[in-house]
C-alpha cells in the first residue's frame, strides 16, 4: 500500500501516518519526493480495510493498493491451470467445452428436443434454467423443481452433464441434488451470502461476471467460493454494461487474456447473453475461441419466437449445428480441440 | 409494443407477425410507412416476454416497448405520494429524514457514542451494518447478531429507530426481530429471491439502487417487493458506476426528479457511498435536498481513521453536526423542514 | 511515479529498471516489499510519457503516477480562486452568473425575444449557437455569421455580453470579433488543435467537459489553453455518458467539489444538456447551486416545440423567470448572490 | 417517428400533436392503445430535429425514432460491400489488410527499421503519427512535417502506402500531400468541421470510433464525410470507455458484426489502443479476425521501452512477425487471406 501525502502536509502529519502504519503491523518506508512525500506500508495488505482508512488522516491525499487483493484465485499461489472434472468432461484442458441449451426449461418436449440437438452437434454439457432471475416480477419465473427433473431426465437420455442456476441459499440443497454444475448468475456475483454457501458445496461452481463487475472484483467473488473450500470454480465472461445499446451488453473479450494472466481458473464465454441477438452469437463465439477461451455457453431453442425468455438471442438447432462445425476449425487453429 | 419490420420484409412475413401478435391475445395495428412498416400490438404488454421473442421472426427488425413495465410502483396506479411510518418518523412527508451512523457496528462504545451524536444533531434514524457485504472475503464481515443487539441497545438509549442490512434470506427472521427498517444493499438490488422474501415482511424496506441499475430496472426491483404485499418501500440513490475514478461512484441526482415523475415511493440519497470521500459528502447532501430528496443516509464515525470499513467516507461528529445545521436552511428554501 | 515490479522479477530486471529511471533524469528509490518490490522515480513526472514506457520492461508489472499531471490549472500553483471578468460581469466571484438563451440562433425575433426575457429574469450573459455541432449532417447546422450578427444586435439592445461556440480553427477569428466568451463544446474537449489556438485568443474560454472525459483529463484540456497564455478559462460540467437512458446524460454534480479541490478556475453547470428534459432542469439547477457551482448555463426558447435543435430541453420564458426567483433563495443559503 | 402520448393526455392535446405532425409535412396515424395512444409520423424522418421537439408539447410522453438516421452509410442505399483501393492494396476485399508501425514517428532510424520489419512480416500499410493528439500539453506532440517526410521516405524504400492522422483543418493540405490514407482519431470522431473538410479530400479516410460513440453516432460521423462526396471511408473500432481499468479501453468486437449488418463500409480493428498492453494485442487481433474484421491496425516499435508515446502497447518486431504467422492461419479459417 502506498500512502500519498498532500504537498502541504506537515512533518507532524507525516510522522502520525508513520505511527499509524506501524501500529497496524506494517513497516513504514518514506520516499521524499520533489513535490510531495509518499509512504510505503510494507506487509501483506490483503486485510487492508484499516490501511485504506488512513485516507481520513490530515495530510493524506490518497492510499494506493499495490498487491492484488486475491490469493487463492491467483497464479502466484497456483501457477498451473486448474482443470475441473465433471463426469467425463474436463473444463480448462486442451479440449474446449461447449455448454448449450435453452435459457429456461419450458416443457419436456422442449428440453428433450434441445438436448438431442445439442448432443448431436458435439456440445458436452446441457444448460437450462429452472429458477430464473427475471427483471420483472410479471415475467415467467421458471418451472422450479419440475424443471430440475426434466433436466435430469435429459441427462439420463443423452449422457450430458447438466448445469443450472441457483438464486436462493434455501434452494442450494435441492439444486445440488439434481445438477452437475451450479451456476451463479451475473446479478448474484456479489451476493456474498450465496457465494459463501456454494463454497461449501461439492459440485463445481460456474460464476458469471456481473454487468458492472471489474475483473479484480470478479476474482474476489471467486475467492469467496475458494476460501470456503470449494476449489472448482469456472469463470464466465458474459458482457458488461456500457453506453452502447446496439447490443444487450458489451462482450469484453479482452477479459479472457487478462484473467488468464491473473488466475489459474478456466474462463468460459457466453456470447448469447452478451449480445442479446442470435445473429451476433456465431462471430462472437468464434472470436472467443480465437482469444483463448476454455469454453462457451450458448443458448439453443427449437422455436425461439415462442421462447418464454430471451428468445431473440437463442440459436435454432440447424444454426447451432453449423456453428459447431465452424468452431471446430477455429479451435484447431487455436491449438485446441472441440 | 411496437414491432418494427425490416425495409425488405415481405407481405407474408408481415402477415405472420400479425398472426403471432393476435395469437398472443393482442390486437395488431399496422402503420404502412414510407420505408418500412411498423405494427402496434395493442394490449397490456407487461407480461411481455412473448412479444419480445417476436424479434426472432423473419422480417422483424426490432421490438420497442411502449408501456412502463411496472404497475404498483407507478404514479398511474397511485398518484399521491406514499408516506412510510416508522415509529414517530414519517418518510416521504414534508419533513426530511436523515438516517445516520457508522458503516459497520464495531463495538458498544462506537455505536453508543455515534448514536448520541446523531440524535443530538437532529437525525431521526440510526444506521449501522451488522452483516456486511464486503468485496473481499478477507475484510471484516460484521458483528452479526452481536451487532444487532448493540443497535437495539442504542435505540433503547436514544429512542431512534434503527435500519440495518439483510443479505441472506436465512437471516431475515433474526434481523426483522431487531430492526425497524430492513435495508437491501446495492449489490442485492436484483437478488430477486431476497426481494420476494422481504416482500413478505411487515417492516419497511429500504432498497438501494445497484451500481449499474437503470431507473426502470430499479422500479421493477421495487415492484418485486410491492407485488408480494409489502407496500412500504423506500428508494435510495447511492451512485452508479461510470468511467470516472475521482469519486467512488457517480451520484446520479437527476434520478430524484426522474423517480418522482414515475413513482409515489419516497426517494432518499446516500452521498457517503456515492462519493467515497467525506469532503464531498456535505456539498452532495445539500444538492440532494435542493433537488427534492425526501431524506439522506449519511455515514458518521467517531474515529474514521480507525474504521473497520469505509473510513474515508465517514464524517466526524462535529462535521456532521455542522452539516445538519446547514441542511436545515436548505430544507427550508426547498419548502421542507428537517 | 511508482514502478511496481512483478513478484517474479529478478534482481537483474530490478537493476535495469533503476538504470533506466536514472537515465531519464529521475532518482530511483526502491522499497523492498514482502511479496514484490516497488521503485519510486523521484522528480517532476509531468513529462511522463517516457516513464510510462518502462511498463514494457521485463519484470515490470505496472507504472502508477503519483503527481497530478496538470500545473497551471492546479491550486498548488495558484491557491486563490480565479475571477474572470467579462464587461461588468465577474465569473467565479460571490455573485452566481447565469448564462441563458436558445440552443441555436434561429431568427431575429427568436433571439431578441429570448434576450429580453433572459435579461428581465436576471441572467447576466446571453448564450446562442451560430455554428452548431450536430450529430447528423442532415440536421440544422446553424446560421453562421448571420447568427453572430443577431447575437451582437441582441447584446446592443440588452447590454448582455454574449457567448457562442467555435468548432473550427478557421472560424476563431470571425467568432472572436463578435463574441465576448468563446465556447468549446463537449465534443471538442480533446480537439487539441482547437484548444491551442483559442489559447492564443484574448477572450475568455468556456470549456465544456466531454461526455467521457475524466476530471483529470478535463483539467489537462484546460491546461492546453492556459499553457498558451490565455488564463481566462471557465469550466463547465454538462453531464457524462453512462448506461442510464432516462436522461440524455448523467449530470455529475460531484465534479463541482472535486474540481474546486483541484483547481482555481470557476465551475459552471449546464443542466439543460445534462438532462435533455426541461422538467429536470429546475431541480438540477438548484442542486448545482447547493453543491457550490459558480454559475449556470440554461437553455431558454420562446417556443420549444418549434425549436430547430434541442427543443425538449429548453425552458419557456415564464418557467425560466420562475426558476430564477427560486435560485435566488438557494444562492443566498449557499452564501452567494444572484 | 412514434409519438407516445401520456396516459392522461386529453383529446385536444392529441389533436394538437396530429396538427403539428401534419404541419411539418408528415402523415399522422393514431393507434388507440389500452392505456395510452401513440401516433406514427409517416415520412422521411431524417431531417428529424423538428419532430423530436414535439416532446415539448403538453400530453406528449416521448418521441421514438424508427428509421435509421444515416443514408449513404447504410446497406439500404448500397447493398454490396465497399472496397477501397490504395495503390495495390484493397481494403474490404477477401484479403485482410494489416496496417502497422509506431505510434509516433520519432526518428529516421526508428521509422525505417520499423517499416522494414512491418513489410517483411507481410503488413500492407505503414502507420505512424506526425501530428499527435496527446492528453497532456507537456507530452511529445509529434515531429509534424519532418515526420511526414520520414514516412514518405519509408514508403519510397518499402513500397508500403502510408497512413497518418490529421487533427487540424489547417493541416489537411500538407498531410494530404504526403499520405495515402488520412486518419481521423478517436477524439475527433465528432469534430464535425474536420469531418466536413476531409469529406472534400480525394484520399481515403480512416475514421476511428470515439471512446463514447455509439455505433449509430459513429455511422453518422461517417455520413458527414460521405455526404461531402468522399465515398472512401474505412471504419475502425478501437475500444470504448467503460468502468473496467484492467485495459486502457474495452474492445467492442461485437461492433464488427453490428456494423457489417448496417453498412457497406470496411471495418478495421485496432487492438493496440483498445487494450493498452502488448500482451493483450495478439489474442485480440486473432479474435478480431475470427469475428470478421476486414483488417487490423497494430503498433510496432523496435524499442518500446524508449517510445515517446504509448510504449506499453507496442509489439517488438519479433513478436509482430510471429503474430502475423498466427493471423494467417486464422484468416484462412475465416475464409480470408492475409
Coordinates of C-alpha atoms in Angstrom, one line a residue, chain C residues 21 196 225 228:
Chain C
X21 CA 14.9 5.6 -14.3
X196 CA -4.1 25.5 -28.6
X225 CA -5.4 26.6 -23.2
X228 CA -0.7 29.0 -24.5

